């Protein structure tokens, strides 16, 4: 599970920004929302609020860039364009085998060279005091190099800087590097990142095609979203009866079955009142998004993964969005984690749904972007367990709300006609 993310000089984020997903164990409410992994207590869900174009998607892209670095895939290193600094800094803390690790990199956005990388373990004692044990450090700015392997220390300075060390050296010759690589890759492969505005259904199709048990789970998920469906499956039964018309002087009608290379999405079937129908033609956009999201949610909870979703509430009824968050917070979910951006104020519920440390905000003004947790607001600020957060957020007390003036836009439209 992810415990922290660190961002500096990346896209909308100019200043150093850190957001923690550690739970505040002094608060005993909604304890099922917390997962214990080793000595780390981590929130299972995190909701990020903010106006349009404030940096929520940039926050998601920071995760995506880090994941691509960790698994050696192409990545876009985009610095904040409003400053002169070319060094992008990204970092992630996470748990693995009941230990907490930290991975940090600094990249020169002009040359795409890695000028700094550090991999360390956070050690927590019985009194909850924390200290950092550096397992690997390569700092080409300060010329500092550290590992437990003397031979590795000698060659780090002279190794290429166009990637992180685990992909530059033969890790079989350095046992510590081999262990670090295994941790980094395994954790990165546990992270799934999706956008509801560009959500692909292929993962759901693959699960329906290849696993009968998974078909039952996905169908159950879709049906229990209260979509009035009897079943949801992958089958040729409907597509073979579908027809298409060909226009022109030789107009004719052909069944889809006559064609080759039929797309898989045409074989998704929704059953309404016992009648099987092609999902692509009869299901709403929201229903298709739920079906697409189902496989990611099931996989995340079942296998203890990390799901990061941009705009979770896009095209979904607020009760469905709330139900999804509640699934992850439930005590039956042990290690699945959901991090998401959202606009739906109905989730701002610290009475029944979310703890304060599970809600964060991105605020944008003339000075830049700031990222902060609801925890910064105390009872002295009027934020208590019984507080109506929705009203406070709407009134701007918590920040991170837009200030639209569409009347000026209307004046511009009307005056232009005169």
Short mmCIF file of C-alpha atoms in Angstrom, two decimals:
data_model
loop_
_atom_site.label_atom_id
_atom_site.label_comp_id
_atom_site.label_asym_id
_atom_site.label_seq_id
_atom_site.Cartn_x
_atom_site.Cartn_y
_atom_site.Cartn_z
CA UNK A 1 0.00 0.00 0.00
CA UNK A 2 1.10 3.56 -0.63
CA UNK A 3 1.91 5.59 2.48
CA UNK A 4 3.22 8.87 0.98
CA UNK A 5 3.78 10.67 -2.29
CA UNK A 6 6.27 13.51 -2.81
CA UNK A 7 6.21 15.93 -5.73
CA UNK A 8 8.34 18.97 -6.59
CA UNK A 9 8.62 21.01 -9.80
CA UNK A 10 6.38 18.58 -11.72
CA UNK A 11 3.60 19.93 -13.94
CA UNK A 12 1.32 22.10 -11.73
CA UNK A 13 3.39 21.50 -8.58
CA UNK A 14 6.23 24.01 -8.25
CA UNK A 15 7.02 23.77 -4.53
CA UNK A 16 7.81 20.62 -2.55
CA UNK A 17 4.55 18.81 -1.78
CA UNK A 18 4.04 15.72 0.36
CA UNK A 19 0.80 13.92 1.10
CA UNK A 20 0.61 11.16 3.69
CA UNK A 21 -1.80 8.24 3.74
CA UNK A 22 -0.80 7.21 7.26
CA UNK A 23 -3.74 6.93 9.62
CA UNK A 24 -4.00 9.04 12.76
CA UNK A 25 -4.28 6.32 15.38
CA UNK A 26 -5.28 8.80 18.07
CA UNK A 27 -8.67 8.88 16.38
CA UNK A 28 -10.63 5.67 17.01
CA UNK A 29 -13.58 6.35 14.72
CA UNK A 30 -14.12 4.37 11.49
CA UNK A 31 -11.30 1.97 12.30
CA UNK A 32 -12.33 -0.36 9.46
CA UNK A 33 -11.05 2.36 7.08
CA UNK A 34 -7.50 1.53 8.17
CA UNK A 35 -5.25 -1.32 7.09
CA UNK A 36 -2.35 -2.40 9.29
CA UNK A 37 0.72 -3.49 7.34
CA UNK A 38 3.64 -4.28 9.60
CA UNK A 39 3.95 -1.27 11.89
CA UNK A 40 2.29 1.07 9.39
CA UNK A 41 -1.38 2.01 9.72
CA UNK A 42 -2.61 3.16 6.32
CA UNK A 43 -5.95 4.53 5.11
CA UNK A 44 -7.64 2.34 2.54
CA UNK A 45 -9.08 5.24 0.54
CA UNK A 46 -8.09 8.81 -0.25
CA UNK A 47 -10.37 11.37 -1.93
CA UNK A 48 -8.78 14.40 -3.58
CA UNK A 49 -10.94 17.47 -4.21
CA UNK A 50 -10.22 20.65 -6.16
CA UNK A 51 -11.47 22.91 -8.95
CA UNK A 52 -11.06 22.04 -12.60
CA UNK A 53 -7.55 22.66 -13.88
CA UNK A 54 -6.11 22.93 -10.37
CA UNK A 55 -3.76 19.94 -10.50
CA UNK A 56 -5.77 16.81 -9.65
CA UNK A 57 -4.84 15.10 -12.90
CA UNK A 58 -1.22 16.25 -12.44
CA UNK A 59 -1.33 14.44 -9.08
CA UNK A 60 -2.42 11.24 -10.85
CA UNK A 61 0.25 11.70 -13.51
CA UNK A 62 2.91 11.87 -10.81
CA UNK A 63 1.95 8.32 -9.81
CA UNK A 64 1.98 7.27 -13.46
CA UNK A 65 5.44 8.75 -14.06
CA UNK A 66 6.82 7.08 -10.94
CA UNK A 67 5.34 3.73 -11.91
CA UNK A 68 6.88 3.96 -15.39
CA UNK A 69 10.27 4.77 -13.89
CA UNK A 70 9.97 1.80 -11.53
CA UNK A 71 9.19 -0.68 -14.33
CA UNK A 72 11.46 0.95 -16.93
CA UNK A 73 8.75 2.13 -19.31
CA UNK A 74 8.77 5.37 -21.35
CA UNK A 75 7.82 8.36 -19.22
CA UNK A 76 7.16 12.04 -19.65
CA UNK A 77 9.24 14.24 -17.36
CA UNK A 78 7.42 17.58 -17.42
CA UNK A 79 8.74 20.29 -15.13
CA UNK A 80 6.68 23.20 -13.87
CA UNK A 81 6.77 25.69 -16.77
CA UNK A 82 6.47 28.82 -14.61
CA UNK A 83 9.92 28.52 -13.05
CA UNK A 84 13.51 28.21 -14.18
CA UNK A 85 14.29 24.98 -12.32
CA UNK A 86 14.85 21.97 -14.59
CA UNK A 87 15.11 19.34 -11.85
CA UNK A 88 11.93 17.33 -11.30
CA UNK A 89 11.68 15.49 -7.97
CA UNK A 90 9.29 12.59 -7.33
CA UNK A 91 9.05 10.13 -4.48
CA UNK A 92 6.86 7.33 -3.20
CA UNK A 93 6.66 5.54 0.14
CA UNK A 94 4.98 2.14 0.32
CA UNK A 95 4.71 -1.08 2.27
CA UNK A 96 6.04 -4.40 1.06
CA UNK A 97 6.17 -7.62 3.09
CA UNK A 98 5.21 -5.66 6.21
CA UNK A 99 8.08 -3.19 5.84
CA UNK A 100 7.89 0.43 4.73
CA UNK A 101 10.21 1.64 1.97
CA UNK A 102 10.91 4.97 0.27
CA UNK A 103 11.92 5.53 -3.35
CA UNK A 104 12.99 9.00 -4.52
CA UNK A 105 14.38 10.28 -7.81
CA UNK A 106 15.44 13.62 -9.28
CA UNK A 107 15.52 13.98 -13.06
CA UNK A 108 16.91 16.76 -15.23
CA UNK A 109 13.98 17.51 -17.56
CA UNK A 110 16.30 18.83 -20.30
CA UNK A 111 18.60 15.81 -20.58
CA UNK A 112 16.28 13.23 -18.93
CA UNK A 113 19.25 12.19 -16.77
CA UNK A 114 18.77 10.85 -13.26
CA UNK A 115 20.84 13.09 -11.02
CA UNK A 116 19.62 11.60 -7.73
CA UNK A 117 18.08 8.35 -6.55
CA UNK A 118 17.55 6.92 -3.10
CA UNK A 119 15.97 3.74 -1.82
CA UNK A 120 15.53 3.44 1.94
CA UNK A 121 13.59 1.67 4.66
CA UNK A 122 11.59 3.43 7.35
CA UNK A 123 12.16 1.71 10.67
CA UNK A 124 9.60 2.27 13.43
CA UNK A 125 10.43 1.36 17.02
CA UNK A 126 8.07 0.27 19.80
CA UNK A 127 7.46 3.92 20.75
CA UNK A 128 6.49 4.83 17.16
CA UNK A 129 9.71 6.74 16.61
CA UNK A 130 10.83 6.55 12.99
CA UNK A 131 14.27 6.56 11.42
CA UNK A 132 15.46 6.13 7.86
CA UNK A 133 17.88 3.39 6.90
CA UNK A 134 19.40 4.26 3.50
CA UNK A 135 19.92 1.11 1.43
CA UNK A 136 21.00 2.81 -1.79
CA UNK A 137 21.98 6.40 -2.55
CA UNK A 138 23.37 7.88 -5.74
CA UNK A 139 23.59 11.66 -5.61
CA UNK A 140 25.38 13.02 -8.66
CA UNK A 141 24.84 16.62 -7.53
CA UNK A 142 26.65 16.25 -4.20
CA UNK A 143 28.76 13.27 -5.31
CA UNK A 144 27.46 11.07 -2.52
CA UNK A 145 27.17 7.31 -2.98
CA UNK A 146 26.04 4.78 -0.42
CA UNK A 147 25.18 1.10 -0.18
CA UNK A 148 26.29 -1.84 1.92
CA UNK A 149 28.33 -3.16 -1.02
CA UNK A 150 31.80 -1.56 -1.28
CA UNK A 151 32.19 -2.67 -4.89
CA UNK A 152 28.88 -1.11 -5.84
CA UNK A 153 29.91 2.15 -4.17
CA UNK A 154 33.02 2.29 -6.34
CA UNK A 155 31.24 2.01 -9.67
CA UNK A 156 28.08 4.06 -8.99
CA UNK A 157 29.85 7.33 -9.75
CA UNK A 158 30.95 6.12 -13.19
CA UNK A 159 27.70 4.44 -14.25
CA UNK A 160 25.47 6.06 -16.88
CA UNK A 161 22.77 8.36 -15.52
CA UNK A 162 20.13 7.78 -18.19
CA UNK A 163 18.20 5.40 -15.91
CA UNK A 164 18.01 4.23 -12.31
CA UNK A 165 20.71 1.82 -11.16
CA UNK A 166 18.62 -1.35 -11.14
CA UNK A 167 18.33 -1.06 -14.94
CA UNK A 168 21.94 -0.03 -15.57
CA UNK A 169 23.85 -2.72 -13.72
CA UNK A 170 23.75 -6.50 -13.70
CA UNK A 171 21.90 -6.97 -10.42
CA UNK A 172 22.94 -10.64 -10.26
CA UNK A 173 26.40 -9.40 -9.26
CA UNK A 174 25.04 -7.25 -6.44
CA UNK A 175 22.65 -9.03 -4.08
CA UNK A 176 21.38 -5.85 -2.48
CA UNK A 177 20.58 -4.31 -5.86
CA UNK A 178 18.76 -7.50 -6.85
CA UNK A 179 16.56 -7.28 -3.74
CA UNK A 180 15.80 -3.62 -4.34
CA UNK A 181 14.86 -4.29 -7.96
CA UNK A 182 12.51 -7.06 -6.93
CA UNK A 183 10.73 -4.80 -4.42
CA UNK A 184 10.43 -1.86 -6.82
CA UNK A 185 9.05 -3.93 -9.70
CA UNK A 186 6.62 -5.91 -7.54
CA UNK A 187 5.19 -2.77 -5.96
CA UNK A 188 4.92 -0.93 -9.28
CA UNK A 189 3.02 -3.86 -10.79
CA UNK A 190 0.51 -3.61 -7.95
CA UNK A 191 -0.43 -0.06 -9.03
CA UNK A 192 -3.29 0.37 -11.53
CA UNK A 193 -3.99 3.87 -12.87
CA UNK A 194 -7.15 4.70 -14.83
CA UNK A 195 -9.08 7.74 -15.96
CA UNK A 196 -12.86 7.57 -16.01
CA UNK A 197 -12.84 9.82 -19.07
CA UNK A 198 -10.81 7.26 -21.01
CA UNK A 199 -11.70 4.01 -19.28
CA UNK A 200 -11.10 0.89 -21.33
CA UNK A 201 -13.32 -2.17 -20.96
CA UNK A 202 -10.69 -4.66 -22.17
CA UNK A 203 -9.71 -5.76 -18.65
CA UNK A 204 -13.34 -6.65 -17.92
CA UNK A 205 -13.62 -8.49 -21.25
CA UNK A 206 -10.47 -10.51 -20.55
CA UNK A 207 -11.79 -11.54 -17.14
CA UNK A 208 -15.18 -12.53 -18.54
CA UNK A 209 -13.59 -14.55 -21.35
CA UNK A 210 -11.04 -16.46 -19.33
CA UNK A 211 -12.50 -17.10 -15.90
CA UNK A 212 -16.00 -18.39 -15.15
CA UNK A 213 -15.68 -17.49 -11.47
CA UNK A 214 -14.68 -13.96 -12.42
CA UNK A 215 -17.70 -13.74 -14.71
CA UNK A 216 -19.92 -14.35 -11.71
CA UNK A 217 -18.10 -11.69 -9.67
CA UNK A 218 -18.28 -9.07 -12.40
CA UNK A 219 -21.95 -9.81 -13.15
CA UNK A 220 -22.71 -9.60 -9.44
CA UNK A 221 -20.88 -6.27 -9.16
CA UNK A 222 -22.72 -4.75 -12.13
CA UNK A 223 -26.12 -6.04 -11.01
CA UNK A 224 -25.62 -4.81 -7.44
CA UNK A 225 -24.90 -1.32 -8.69
CA UNK A 226 -28.71 -1.20 -9.00
CA UNK A 227 -28.72 -0.98 -12.77
CA UNK A 228 -31.80 -3.18 -13.33
CA UNK A 229 -29.79 -5.90 -15.05
CA UNK A 230 -30.39 -9.64 -14.74
CA UNK A 231 -26.91 -10.56 -16.01
CA UNK A 232 -23.82 -9.22 -17.71
CA UNK A 233 -21.63 -11.57 -19.76
CA UNK A 234 -19.38 -12.12 -22.75
CA UNK A 235 -21.06 -14.16 -25.46
CA UNK A 236 -21.63 -14.58 -29.21
CA UNK A 237 -25.35 -15.16 -28.68
CA UNK A 238 -26.46 -11.62 -29.50
CA UNK A 239 -23.81 -10.53 -31.95
CA UNK A 240 -24.68 -13.41 -34.29
CA UNK A 241 -28.22 -11.99 -34.61
CA UNK A 242 -27.21 -8.37 -35.08
CA UNK A 243 -27.42 -6.89 -38.56
CA UNK A 244 -25.83 -4.00 -40.37
CA UNK A 245 -27.06 -2.13 -43.43
CA UNK A 246 -24.89 -1.33 -46.43
CA UNK A 247 -26.01 1.78 -48.29
CA UNK A 248 -25.74 2.22 -52.04
CA UNK A 249 -27.27 0.86 -55.25
CA UNK A 250 -26.74 -2.70 -54.01
CA UNK A 251 -28.15 -2.02 -50.58
CA UNK A 252 -28.30 -5.15 -48.47
CA UNK A 253 -28.37 -6.31 -44.89
CA UNK A 254 -25.78 -8.69 -43.46
CA UNK A 255 -25.53 -10.32 -40.08
CA UNK A 256 -22.53 -9.45 -37.98
CA UNK A 257 -21.68 -13.16 -37.93
CA UNK A 258 -20.85 -12.91 -41.63
CA UNK A 259 -17.98 -10.56 -40.82
CA UNK A 260 -14.51 -11.37 -39.58
CA UNK A 261 -12.53 -9.76 -36.77
CA UNK A 262 -15.55 -8.88 -34.67
CA UNK A 263 -14.49 -6.51 -31.84
CA UNK A 264 -14.79 -8.02 -28.37
CA UNK A 265 -16.87 -5.12 -27.08
CA UNK A 266 -19.71 -6.14 -29.43
CA UNK A 267 -19.90 -9.48 -27.64
CA UNK A 268 -20.70 -7.95 -24.25
CA UNK A 269 -24.27 -8.86 -23.37
CA UNK A 270 -26.59 -7.20 -20.87
CA UNK A 271 -29.71 -9.15 -19.91
CA UNK A 272 -32.83 -7.14 -19.10
CA UNK A 273 -35.97 -9.04 -17.95
CA UNK A 274 -34.57 -12.21 -19.46
CA UNK A 275 -33.78 -10.62 -22.83
CA UNK A 276 -30.09 -10.58 -23.87
CA UNK A 277 -29.09 -7.33 -25.58
CA UNK A 278 -25.81 -5.92 -26.90
CA UNK A 279 -24.32 -3.74 -24.17
CA UNK A 280 -22.72 -1.33 -26.63
CA UNK A 281 -26.14 -0.43 -28.07
CA UNK A 282 -28.45 -0.58 -25.06
CA UNK A 283 -26.41 0.35 -21.99
CA UNK A 284 -25.91 3.94 -20.90
CA UNK A 285 -22.46 5.50 -20.69
CA UNK A 286 -22.59 5.23 -16.90
CA UNK A 287 -23.49 1.54 -17.05
CA UNK A 288 -20.62 0.83 -19.43
CA UNK A 289 -18.23 2.70 -17.14
CA UNK A 290 -19.37 0.63 -14.16
CA UNK A 291 -18.80 -2.55 -16.16
CA UNK A 292 -15.33 -1.32 -17.13
CA UNK A 293 -14.45 -0.31 -13.58
CA UNK A 294 -15.75 -3.57 -12.09
CA UNK A 295 -12.71 -5.62 -13.12
CA UNK A 296 -10.27 -3.09 -11.65
CA UNK A 297 -12.11 -2.92 -8.34
CA UNK A 298 -12.48 -6.70 -8.00
CA UNK A 299 -8.81 -7.28 -8.89
CA UNK A 300 -7.66 -4.58 -6.46
CA UNK A 301 -9.62 -5.86 -3.47
CA UNK A 302 -9.01 -9.54 -4.22
CA UNK A 303 -5.25 -9.19 -4.71
CA UNK A 304 -4.43 -6.29 -2.39
CA UNK A 305 -3.50 -3.85 -5.15
CA UNK A 306 -3.54 -0.06 -5.40
CA UNK A 307 -6.12 1.53 -7.71
CA UNK A 308 -5.71 5.19 -8.67
CA UNK A 309 -8.71 6.70 -10.47
CA UNK A 310 -8.97 10.14 -12.01
CA UNK A 311 -12.51 11.61 -11.80
CA UNK A 312 -14.10 8.60 -10.07
CA UNK A 313 -17.54 10.20 -10.12
CA UNK A 314 -17.61 10.85 -13.88
CA UNK A 315 -21.00 9.67 -15.23
CA UNK A 316 -21.80 7.80 -11.99
CA UNK A 317 -24.69 8.47 -9.63
CA UNK A 318 -23.44 9.76 -6.29
CA UNK A 319 -24.84 6.74 -4.45
CA UNK A 320 -22.82 4.38 -6.64
CA UNK A 321 -19.64 6.40 -6.06
CA UNK A 322 -20.28 6.33 -2.33
CA UNK A 323 -20.94 2.58 -2.41
CA UNK A 324 -17.62 1.96 -4.18
CA UNK A 325 -15.73 3.94 -1.54
CA UNK A 326 -17.58 2.07 1.20
CA UNK A 327 -16.52 -1.25 -0.36
CA UNK A 328 -12.85 -0.34 0.08
CA UNK A 329 -13.40 0.97 3.61
CA UNK A 330 -15.15 -2.22 4.68
CA UNK A 331 -13.31 -4.48 7.13
CA UNK A 332 -13.57 -7.37 4.65
CA UNK A 333 -11.16 -5.49 2.39
CA UNK A 334 -7.79 -6.11 3.99
CA UNK A 335 -5.19 -4.49 1.72
CA UNK A 336 -6.86 -3.08 -1.40
CA UNK A 337 -6.31 0.69 -1.65
CA UNK A 338 -8.24 3.30 -3.63
CA UNK A 339 -6.85 6.78 -4.37
CA UNK A 340 -9.10 8.98 -6.46
CA UNK A 341 -9.85 12.51 -7.62
CA UNK A 342 -13.44 13.62 -7.35
CA UNK A 343 -15.91 16.54 -7.43
CA UNK A 344 -18.85 14.80 -5.73
CA UNK A 345 -19.38 16.67 -2.44
CA UNK A 346 -21.61 13.88 -1.13
CA UNK A 347 -18.45 11.96 -0.18
CA UNK A 348 -17.45 14.75 2.22
CA UNK A 349 -18.89 12.76 5.10
CA UNK A 350 -16.68 12.37 8.18
CA UNK A 351 -19.60 11.13 10.23
CA UNK A 352 -20.13 7.80 8.44
CA UNK A 353 -17.83 7.40 5.44
CA UNK A 354 -14.34 8.93 5.62
CA UNK A 355 -11.80 9.87 8.27
CA UNK A 356 -10.25 13.34 8.10
CA UNK A 357 -6.95 11.96 6.82
CA UNK A 358 -8.84 10.34 3.91
CA UNK A 359 -9.81 13.70 2.42
CA UNK A 360 -7.36 16.04 0.70
CA UNK A 361 -7.64 19.22 -1.33
CA UNK A 362 -5.75 20.91 -4.15
CA UNK A 363 -6.01 24.67 -4.13
CA UNK A 364 -4.76 26.89 -6.95
CA UNK A 365 -4.18 30.63 -6.81
CA UNK A 366 -1.80 33.26 -8.16
CA UNK A 367 1.00 31.90 -5.97
CA UNK A 368 0.70 28.35 -7.29
CA UNK A 369 -0.76 25.01 -6.26
CA UNK A 370 -1.05 23.71 -2.70
CA UNK A 371 -1.97 20.20 -1.62
CA UNK A 372 -3.21 19.59 1.92
CA UNK A 373 -5.16 17.14 4.04
CA UNK A 374 -8.41 17.86 5.87
CA UNK A 375 -6.39 17.04 8.99
CA UNK A 376 -4.89 20.54 8.95
CA UNK A 377 -8.30 21.79 10.11
CA UNK A 378 -8.83 21.19 13.83
CA UNK A 379 -11.89 21.35 16.04
CA UNK A 380 -10.81 24.91 16.86
CA UNK A 381 -11.30 25.64 13.16
CA UNK A 382 -14.82 24.27 13.39
CA UNK A 383 -14.08 20.89 11.79
CA UNK A 384 -15.32 18.18 14.14
CA UNK A 385 -16.65 14.66 13.70
CA UNK A 386 -20.18 16.06 13.61
CA UNK A 387 -19.40 18.90 11.17
CA UNK A 388 -21.38 19.29 7.95
CA UNK A 389 -18.38 19.39 5.64
CA UNK A 390 -20.47 19.84 2.52
CA UNK A 391 -21.68 23.25 3.62
CA UNK A 392 -18.21 24.30 4.77
CA UNK A 393 -16.72 23.25 1.44
CA UNK A 394 -19.43 24.98 -0.58
CA UNK A 395 -18.85 28.21 1.34
CA UNK A 396 -15.13 28.04 0.61
CA UNK A 397 -14.02 27.53 4.21
CA UNK A 398 -11.87 24.53 3.24
CA UNK A 399 -10.52 26.15 0.07
CA UNK A 400 -10.14 24.30 -3.24
CA UNK A 401 -13.40 25.60 -4.79
CA UNK A 402 -13.76 27.43 -8.10
CA UNK A 403 -15.08 30.97 -8.32
CA UNK A 404 -16.91 31.06 -11.67
CA UNK A 405 -18.40 34.28 -13.01
CA UNK A 406 -20.55 33.15 -15.90
CA UNK A 407 -22.50 36.42 -15.82
CA UNK A 408 -19.46 38.14 -17.31
CA UNK A 409 -19.39 35.46 -19.99
CA UNK A 410 -23.08 36.12 -20.66
CA UNK A 411 -22.43 39.86 -20.98
CA UNK A 412 -19.69 39.12 -23.48
CA UNK A 413 -22.04 36.98 -25.56
CA UNK A 414 -24.92 39.48 -25.46
CA UNK A 415 -22.81 42.58 -26.06
CA UNK A 416 -21.06 40.93 -29.00
CA UNK A 417 -24.42 40.60 -30.74
CA UNK A 418 -25.12 44.33 -30.57
#
